[in-house]
Amino acid sequence: MTELELQHLRREKWHVDGEPIRTLEEAREFVDSVGLSLLYPTHPMPVLPTFIGAIAGTDRNLPERKNASKGTRGLQAEELFVRMLREKSVFEAQFGGESLLLSPAIFPYYYALAGDRNPRQPLRNGSPLVEHAFRMLEERGPLAQKQLQEMLGGALSDSAVERALHELWAALKIAHIDRDARNGDVWDVYHRWAPHEVEQGVRTSDAEALSALISRYLDGIVAATQEEIEGVFSPITTRARIAEVVRALLAAREFVYTPSETRTLITVAHKAVQSEAPRPQADRNAAPVVRRRRNG
């Protein structure tokens, strides 16, 4: 596989080849297809697609989160993203200060590594405010941020409540489930909002979860180096554990090495078979294939 071929396959799969997604159904299909993506680009940028890129149909000059509300692409991405949250066709986690979008099929595996095996318990080593916020959401939720702030005590600052919420969210104790234009983001405890997915995550072993996540990741990005795989999953587990799982899947021939011009890539075995298959000879008498744009 050449670098040019890899980039072409990624651009097509990530919808940054001039074919943007426009509808809710297309947004669902994109999330299900790639498994994991960022909402907006971040720095440094891991090897991951972005939802805003799929909306824009390009990976050039994409807005970051702080500037997203100033343009139509950012507003469209936010609207589709919130609609998907409401219907649970996407799950959200944190990745280096940015939102990581997860498909419903992959979220339980992510939860198994990044979440808590005791989802009903307060966050271990959390501050009294963090524990109080969790208990309030458990008893009275779902709640918007301003509603929660009023219940916790009006003297608390916006930033204090926001930090408590993000600490609980980072541990997957609570879920961002909606957005209220007047009162801010709406939150609920994960074990109530997504009980099936949380229970499945609790029952899944770390090894099974990491194997499934890496496999799904490689499906979504076509191929990657060992370093790129570790860069995506090191926030939720150790690099040594990632390397161990990759070696095991290579030994089991679930993954294979795919040489490129300057580096060695890893891909899912069936993907490698497809990419190495002989290319059909062009029929000179055949009519040219015209790629039609999807209707909005």
mmCIF file of C-alpha atoms in Angstrom:
data_model
loop_
_atom_site.group_PDB
_atom_site.id
_atom_site.type_symbol
_atom_site.label_atom_id
_atom_site.label_comp_id
_atom_site.label_asym_id
_atom_site.label_seq_id
_atom_site.Cartn_x
_atom_site.Cartn_y
_atom_site.Cartn_z
ATOM 1 C CA MET A 1 0.000 0.000 0.000
ATOM 2 C CA THR A 2 1.476 3.343 -1.016
ATOM 3 C CA GLU A 3 1.044 6.473 1.067
ATOM 4 C CA LEU A 4 -1.031 7.972 -1.735
ATOM 5 C CA GLU A 5 -3.375 4.968 -1.726
ATOM 6 C CA LEU A 6 -3.706 5.159 2.063
ATOM 7 C CA GLN A 7 -4.568 8.844 1.992
ATOM 8 C CA HIS A 8 -7.101 8.296 -0.796
ATOM 9 C CA LEU A 9 -8.867 5.524 1.131
ATOM 10 C CA ARG A 10 -8.938 7.590 4.304
ATOM 11 C CA ARG A 11 -10.216 10.726 2.600
ATOM 12 C CA GLU A 12 -13.055 8.809 0.994
ATOM 13 C CA LYS A 13 -14.022 7.034 4.224
ATOM 14 C CA TRP A 14 -13.743 10.221 6.280
ATOM 15 C CA HIS A 15 -15.827 12.276 3.797
ATOM 16 C CA VAL A 16 -13.094 14.875 3.253
ATOM 17 C CA ASP A 17 -12.911 14.228 -0.499
ATOM 18 C CA GLY A 18 -15.544 16.794 -1.490
ATOM 19 C CA GLU A 19 -18.518 14.603 -0.520
ATOM 20 C CA PRO A 20 -19.786 16.121 2.760
ATOM 21 C CA ILE A 21 -22.485 14.632 4.937
ATOM 22 C CA ARG A 22 -25.622 16.730 5.139
ATOM 23 C CA THR A 23 -28.389 14.735 6.815
ATOM 24 C CA LEU A 24 -28.903 13.057 10.168
ATOM 25 C CA GLU A 25 -28.938 9.650 8.502
ATOM 26 C CA GLU A 26 -25.604 10.334 6.809
ATOM 27 C CA ALA A 27 -24.180 11.534 10.127
ATOM 28 C CA ARG A 28 -25.231 8.268 11.786
ATOM 29 C CA GLU A 29 -23.659 6.283 8.959
ATOM 30 C CA PHE A 30 -20.405 8.233 9.279
ATOM 31 C CA VAL A 31 -20.119 7.604 13.037
ATOM 32 C CA ASP A 32 -20.940 3.917 12.612
ATOM 33 C CA SER A 33 -18.440 3.600 9.756
ATOM 34 C CA VAL A 34 -15.412 5.141 11.478
ATOM 35 C CA GLY A 35 -16.216 4.037 15.042
ATOM 36 C CA LEU A 36 -14.173 6.824 16.629
ATOM 37 C CA SER A 37 -13.768 10.439 15.553
ATOM 38 C CA LEU A 38 -13.086 13.837 17.042
ATOM 39 C CA LEU A 39 -15.770 16.507 16.929
ATOM 40 C CA TYR A 40 -13.212 19.208 16.039
ATOM 41 C CA PRO A 41 -9.495 19.071 15.261
ATOM 42 C CA THR A 42 -7.049 19.405 18.146
ATOM 43 C CA HIS A 43 -3.313 19.960 18.544
ATOM 44 C CA PRO A 44 -1.385 17.780 18.267
ATOM 45 C CA MET A 45 -3.781 15.983 15.940
ATOM 46 C CA PRO A 46 -3.949 12.182 16.302
ATOM 47 C CA VAL A 47 -4.701 9.934 13.336
ATOM 48 C CA LEU A 48 -8.470 10.242 13.607
ATOM 49 C CA PRO A 49 -11.226 11.633 11.392
ATOM 50 C CA THR A 50 -13.229 14.650 12.513
ATOM 51 C CA PHE A 51 -16.976 15.150 12.462
ATOM 52 C CA ILE A 52 -16.572 18.772 11.359
ATOM 53 C CA GLY A 53 -14.386 17.564 8.477
ATOM 54 C CA ALA A 54 -17.119 15.203 7.311
ATOM 55 C CA ILE A 55 -19.620 18.071 7.501
ATOM 56 C CA ALA A 56 -17.325 20.378 5.527
ATOM 57 C CA GLY A 57 -16.244 17.708 3.029
ATOM 58 C CA THR A 58 -12.596 18.692 3.485
ATOM 59 C CA ASP A 59 -9.789 18.507 6.017
ATOM 60 C CA ARG A 60 -8.440 21.957 5.166
ATOM 61 C CA ASN A 61 -8.999 25.145 7.178
ATOM 62 C CA LEU A 62 -11.326 23.421 9.621
ATOM 63 C CA PRO A 63 -12.532 25.519 12.571
ATOM 64 C CA GLU A 64 -11.499 24.530 16.065
ATOM 65 C CA ARG A 65 -14.047 24.403 18.882
ATOM 66 C CA LYS A 66 -13.453 27.998 19.999
ATOM 67 C CA ASN A 67 -14.303 29.330 16.514
ATOM 68 C CA ALA A 68 -16.935 26.803 15.453
ATOM 69 C CA SER A 69 -19.987 28.900 16.320
ATOM 70 C CA LYS A 70 -18.852 31.668 13.965
ATOM 71 C CA GLY A 71 -19.424 29.675 10.785
ATOM 72 C CA THR A 72 -22.213 27.704 9.151
ATOM 73 C CA ARG A 73 -20.191 24.471 9.118
ATOM 74 C CA GLY A 74 -19.682 24.603 12.874
ATOM 75 C CA LEU A 75 -23.348 25.366 13.525
ATOM 76 C CA GLN A 76 -24.426 22.484 11.273
ATOM 77 C CA ALA A 77 -22.013 20.100 12.997
ATOM 78 C CA GLU A 78 -23.265 21.135 16.435
ATOM 79 C CA GLU A 79 -26.905 20.742 15.418
ATOM 80 C CA LEU A 80 -26.414 17.236 14.016
ATOM 81 C CA PHE A 81 -24.210 16.229 16.941
ATOM 82 C CA VAL A 82 -26.805 17.275 19.552
ATOM 83 C CA ARG A 83 -29.598 15.506 17.657
ATOM 84 C CA MET A 84 -27.509 12.332 17.661
ATOM 85 C CA LEU A 85 -26.815 12.663 21.387
ATOM 86 C CA ARG A 86 -30.526 12.892 22.125
ATOM 87 C CA GLU A 87 -31.263 9.650 20.306
ATOM 88 C CA LYS A 88 -28.084 7.894 21.577
ATOM 89 C CA SER A 89 -26.736 7.299 18.093
ATOM 90 C CA VAL A 90 -23.423 8.743 19.306
ATOM 91 C CA PHE A 91 -21.619 8.777 22.653
ATOM 92 C CA GLU A 92 -19.152 11.422 23.770
ATOM 93 C CA ALA A 93 -15.933 11.146 25.755
ATOM 94 C CA GLN A 94 -12.944 13.414 26.344
ATOM 95 C CA PHE A 95 -9.735 13.304 24.331
ATOM 96 C CA GLY A 96 -7.074 15.880 25.125
ATOM 97 C CA GLY A 97 -9.616 18.610 25.774
ATOM 98 C CA GLU A 98 -11.707 17.752 22.700
ATOM 99 C CA SER A 99 -14.834 15.636 22.272
ATOM 100 C CA LEU A 100 -14.259 12.083 21.116
ATOM 101 C CA LEU A 101 -17.323 10.668 19.352
ATOM 102 C CA LEU A 102 -17.971 6.952 19.712
ATOM 103 C CA SER A 103 -20.456 4.775 17.864
ATOM 104 C CA PRO A 104 -23.022 2.906 20.012
ATOM 105 C CA ALA A 105 -21.385 -0.415 19.054
ATOM 106 C CA ILE A 106 -17.938 0.645 20.260
ATOM 107 C CA PHE A 107 -18.874 2.635 23.370
ATOM 108 C CA PRO A 108 -19.193 -0.362 25.766
ATOM 109 C CA TYR A 109 -15.600 -1.357 24.949
ATOM 110 C CA TYR A 110 -14.400 2.184 25.568
ATOM 111 C CA TYR A 111 -16.341 2.278 28.842
ATOM 112 C CA ALA A 112 -14.694 -0.978 29.957
ATOM 113 C CA LEU A 113 -11.293 0.763 29.861
ATOM 114 C CA ALA A 114 -12.112 4.372 30.715
ATOM 115 C CA GLY A 115 -15.161 3.938 32.954
ATOM 116 C CA ASP A 116 -15.819 2.662 36.464
ATOM 117 C CA ARG A 117 -16.699 -0.930 37.300
ATOM 118 C CA ASN A 118 -18.923 0.508 40.053
ATOM 119 C CA PRO A 119 -20.958 3.056 38.065
ATOM 120 C CA ARG A 120 -23.315 3.905 40.954
ATOM 121 C CA GLN A 121 -20.507 4.891 43.307
ATOM 122 C CA PRO A 122 -19.136 8.455 43.536
ATOM 123 C CA LEU A 123 -15.801 9.190 41.949
ATOM 124 C CA ARG A 124 -12.940 7.823 44.025
ATOM 125 C CA ASN A 125 -10.694 10.557 45.445
ATOM 126 C CA GLY A 126 -13.096 13.200 44.191
ATOM 127 C CA SER A 127 -13.663 16.475 46.006
ATOM 128 C CA PRO A 128 -16.802 17.025 48.125
ATOM 129 C CA LEU A 129 -18.208 19.170 45.321
ATOM 130 C CA VAL A 130 -17.645 16.423 42.765
ATOM 131 C CA GLU A 131 -19.354 13.871 44.999
ATOM 132 C CA HIS A 132 -22.238 16.233 45.736
ATOM 133 C CA ALA A 133 -22.733 16.979 42.035
ATOM 134 C CA PHE A 134 -22.811 13.264 41.215
ATOM 135 C CA ARG A 135 -25.363 12.530 43.944
ATOM 136 C CA MET A 136 -27.517 15.461 42.881
ATOM 137 C CA LEU A 137 -27.566 14.275 39.265
ATOM 138 C CA GLU A 138 -28.325 10.744 40.412
ATOM 139 C CA GLU A 139 -31.259 11.889 42.544
ATOM 140 C CA ARG A 140 -32.629 14.788 40.482
ATOM 141 C CA GLY A 141 -31.202 14.419 36.986
ATOM 142 C CA PRO A 142 -31.078 14.934 34.137
ATOM 143 C CA LEU A 143 -30.131 18.544 34.844
ATOM 144 C CA ALA A 144 -28.721 21.459 32.886
ATOM 145 C CA GLN A 145 -25.575 23.040 34.286
ATOM 146 C CA LYS A 146 -27.370 26.150 35.609
ATOM 147 C CA GLN A 147 -30.049 24.019 37.247
ATOM 148 C CA LEU A 148 -27.392 21.925 38.961
ATOM 149 C CA GLN A 149 -25.516 25.035 40.054
ATOM 150 C CA GLU A 150 -28.636 26.437 41.736
ATOM 151 C CA MET A 151 -29.238 23.151 43.570
ATOM 152 C CA LEU A 152 -25.631 22.942 44.718
ATOM 153 C CA GLY A 153 -25.673 26.495 46.048
ATOM 154 C CA GLY A 154 -25.766 29.847 44.328
ATOM 155 C CA ALA A 155 -22.395 30.910 45.757
ATOM 156 C CA LEU A 156 -20.565 28.429 43.547
ATOM 157 C CA SER A 157 -18.941 29.899 40.477
ATOM 158 C CA ASP A 158 -19.692 28.718 36.949
ATOM 159 C CA SER A 159 -16.105 27.522 36.558
ATOM 160 C CA ALA A 160 -16.230 25.447 39.763
ATOM 161 C CA VAL A 161 -19.373 23.622 38.660
ATOM 162 C CA GLU A 162 -17.992 23.173 35.155
ATOM 163 C CA ARG A 163 -14.762 21.645 36.518
ATOM 164 C CA ALA A 164 -16.749 19.228 38.688
ATOM 165 C CA LEU A 165 -18.885 18.163 35.728
ATOM 166 C CA HIS A 166 -15.887 17.641 33.462
ATOM 167 C CA GLU A 167 -14.114 15.600 36.145
ATOM 168 C CA LEU A 168 -17.148 13.306 36.394
ATOM 169 C CA TRP A 169 -17.486 13.189 32.612
ATOM 170 C CA ALA A 170 -13.817 12.286 32.111
ATOM 171 C CA ALA A 171 -14.378 9.254 34.337
ATOM 172 C CA LEU A 172 -17.606 8.400 32.438
ATOM 173 C CA LYS A 173 -19.639 8.838 35.604
ATOM 174 C CA ILE A 174 -21.984 11.244 33.846
ATOM 175 C CA ALA A 175 -23.047 11.741 30.240
ATOM 176 C CA HIS A 176 -23.562 14.860 28.159
ATOM 177 C CA ILE A 177 -27.023 14.155 26.745
ATOM 178 C CA ASP A 178 -28.406 17.422 25.358
ATOM 179 C CA ARG A 179 -27.897 21.158 25.086
ATOM 180 C CA ASP A 180 -30.257 23.783 26.477
ATOM 181 C CA ALA A 181 -29.904 27.193 24.839
ATOM 182 C CA ARG A 182 -30.722 29.010 28.098
ATOM 183 C CA ASN A 183 -29.294 26.739 30.793
ATOM 184 C CA GLY A 184 -26.299 25.099 29.127
ATOM 185 C CA ASP A 185 -25.335 21.470 28.585
ATOM 186 C CA VAL A 186 -27.651 18.844 30.044
ATOM 187 C CA TRP A 187 -26.131 15.981 32.071
ATOM 188 C CA ASP A 188 -27.276 12.683 33.536
ATOM 189 C CA VAL A 189 -25.599 9.764 35.280
ATOM 190 C CA TYR A 190 -24.398 7.176 32.779
ATOM 191 C CA HIS A 191 -25.849 4.129 34.530
ATOM 192 C CA ARG A 192 -29.371 5.563 34.102
ATOM 193 C CA TRP A 193 -29.013 7.168 30.682
ATOM 194 C CA ALA A 194 -27.324 4.185 29.000
ATOM 195 C CA PRO A 195 -27.840 1.202 31.314
ATOM 196 C CA HIS A 196 -27.358 -1.490 28.659
ATOM 197 C CA GLU A 197 -24.099 -0.064 27.335
ATOM 198 C CA VAL A 198 -22.716 0.535 30.831
ATOM 199 C CA GLU A 199 -23.610 -2.977 31.975
ATOM 200 C CA GLN A 200 -21.995 -4.453 28.871
ATOM 201 C CA GLY A 201 -18.864 -2.412 29.559
ATOM 202 C CA VAL A 202 -18.720 -3.530 33.188
ATOM 203 C CA ARG A 203 -18.879 -7.191 32.101
ATOM 204 C CA THR A 204 -16.172 -6.830 29.420
ATOM 205 C CA SER A 205 -12.557 -7.611 30.294
ATOM 206 C CA ASP A 206 -9.822 -5.081 29.618
ATOM 207 C CA ALA A 207 -8.121 -7.373 27.091
ATOM 208 C CA GLU A 208 -11.324 -7.987 25.131
ATOM 209 C CA ALA A 209 -12.198 -4.288 25.174
ATOM 210 C CA LEU A 210 -8.784 -3.133 23.971
ATOM 211 C CA SER A 211 -8.686 -5.769 21.222
ATOM 212 C CA ALA A 212 -12.097 -4.651 19.969
ATOM 213 C CA LEU A 213 -11.189 -0.951 20.138
ATOM 214 C CA ILE A 214 -7.932 -1.324 18.215
ATOM 215 C CA SER A 215 -9.591 -3.526 15.588
ATOM 216 C CA ARG A 216 -12.394 -1.018 15.108
ATOM 217 C CA TYR A 217 -9.927 1.849 15.006
ATOM 218 C CA LEU A 218 -7.925 0.204 12.234
ATOM 219 C CA ASP A 219 -11.140 -0.411 10.297
ATOM 220 C CA GLY A 220 -11.911 3.289 10.515
ATOM 221 C CA ILE A 221 -8.499 4.607 9.477
ATOM 222 C CA VAL A 222 -7.545 1.759 7.077
ATOM 223 C CA ALA A 223 -4.001 1.244 8.459
ATOM 224 C CA ALA A 224 -1.719 2.721 11.111
ATOM 225 C CA THR A 225 1.718 2.417 12.671
ATOM 226 C CA GLN A 226 2.231 1.015 16.144
ATOM 227 C CA GLU A 227 3.014 4.545 17.377
ATOM 228 C CA GLU A 228 -0.209 5.938 15.918
ATOM 229 C CA ILE A 229 -2.275 3.220 17.612
ATOM 230 C CA GLU A 230 -0.601 3.927 20.938
ATOM 231 C CA GLY A 231 -1.145 7.669 20.514
ATOM 232 C CA VAL A 232 -4.915 7.211 20.298
ATOM 233 C CA PHE A 233 -5.379 4.745 23.163
ATOM 234 C CA SER A 234 -2.637 5.749 25.623
ATOM 235 C CA PRO A 235 -5.005 8.199 27.404
ATOM 236 C CA ILE A 236 -7.059 5.227 28.672
ATOM 237 C CA THR A 237 -4.441 2.470 29.090
ATOM 238 C CA THR A 238 -0.674 1.974 29.059
ATOM 239 C CA ARG A 239 1.424 1.832 25.910
ATOM 240 C CA ALA A 240 2.866 -1.477 27.108
ATOM 241 C CA ARG A 241 -0.618 -2.976 27.292
ATOM 242 C CA ILE A 242 -1.462 -1.667 23.815
ATOM 243 C CA ALA A 243 1.728 -3.175 22.380
ATOM 244 C CA GLU A 244 0.955 -6.509 24.068
ATOM 245 C CA VAL A 245 -2.528 -6.679 22.541
ATOM 246 C CA VAL A 246 -1.258 -5.710 19.077
ATOM 247 C CA ARG A 247 1.415 -8.441 19.250
ATOM 248 C CA ALA A 248 -1.199 -11.000 20.263
ATOM 249 C CA LEU A 249 -3.492 -10.053 17.374
ATOM 250 C CA LEU A 250 -0.591 -10.155 14.938
ATOM 251 C CA ALA A 251 0.350 -13.613 16.224
ATOM 252 C CA ALA A 252 -3.261 -14.738 15.803
ATOM 253 C CA ARG A 253 -3.219 -13.310 12.253
ATOM 254 C CA GLU A 254 -6.106 -10.992 13.053
ATOM 255 C CA PHE A 255 -3.747 -8.145 12.148
ATOM 256 C CA VAL A 256 -1.011 -8.136 9.509
ATOM 257 C CA TYR A 257 1.916 -5.906 8.667
ATOM 258 C CA THR A 258 1.486 -3.908 5.477
ATOM 259 C CA PRO A 259 4.654 -2.342 4.050
ATOM 260 C CA SER A 260 4.558 1.199 2.755
ATOM 261 C CA GLU A 261 7.275 3.300 1.129
ATOM 262 C CA THR A 262 8.889 4.578 4.334
ATOM 263 C CA ARG A 263 7.184 2.762 7.224
ATOM 264 C CA THR A 264 5.458 -0.421 8.274
ATOM 265 C CA LEU A 265 1.726 -0.239 8.793
ATOM 266 C CA ILE A 266 -0.633 -2.535 10.666
ATOM 267 C CA THR A 267 -4.048 -3.361 9.289
ATOM 268 C CA VAL A 268 -6.888 -5.800 9.891
ATOM 269 C CA ALA A 269 -6.172 -9.034 8.024
ATOM 270 C CA HIS A 270 -9.258 -9.007 5.767
ATOM 271 C CA LYS A 271 -8.550 -5.382 4.821
ATOM 272 C CA ALA A 272 -5.039 -6.318 3.742
ATOM 273 C CA VAL A 273 -6.384 -9.134 1.553
ATOM 274 C CA GLN A 274 -8.734 -6.689 -0.152
ATOM 275 C CA SER A 275 -6.054 -4.061 -0.714
ATOM 276 C CA GLU A 276 -3.645 -6.597 -2.208
ATOM 277 C CA ALA A 277 -6.201 -8.137 -4.579
ATOM 278 C CA PRO A 278 -5.422 -7.748 -8.308
ATOM 279 C CA ARG A 279 -6.895 -4.648 -9.823
ATOM 280 C CA PRO A 280 -9.343 -5.288 -12.661
ATOM 281 C CA GLN A 281 -8.183 -4.204 -16.095
ATOM 282 C CA ALA A 282 -10.041 -1.241 -17.466
ATOM 283 C CA ASP A 283 -12.415 -1.944 -20.340
ATOM 284 C CA ARG A 284 -11.662 0.621 -23.023
ATOM 285 C CA ASN A 285 -15.163 0.244 -24.440
ATOM 286 C CA ALA A 286 -16.882 0.731 -21.097
ATOM 287 C CA ALA A 287 -18.580 4.000 -20.326
ATOM 288 C CA PRO A 288 -16.749 6.159 -17.799
ATOM 289 C CA VAL A 289 -17.953 5.896 -14.234
ATOM 290 C CA VAL A 290 -19.434 9.141 -12.970
ATOM 291 C CA ARG A 291 -19.467 9.607 -9.219
ATOM 292 C CA ARG A 292 -22.748 11.213 -8.332
ATOM 293 C CA ARG A 293 -23.057 13.585 -5.451
ATOM 294 C CA ARG A 294 -25.545 12.692 -2.784
ATOM 295 C CA ASN A 295 -28.663 14.765 -2.601
ATOM 296 C CA GLY A 296 -29.027 16.902 0.474
#
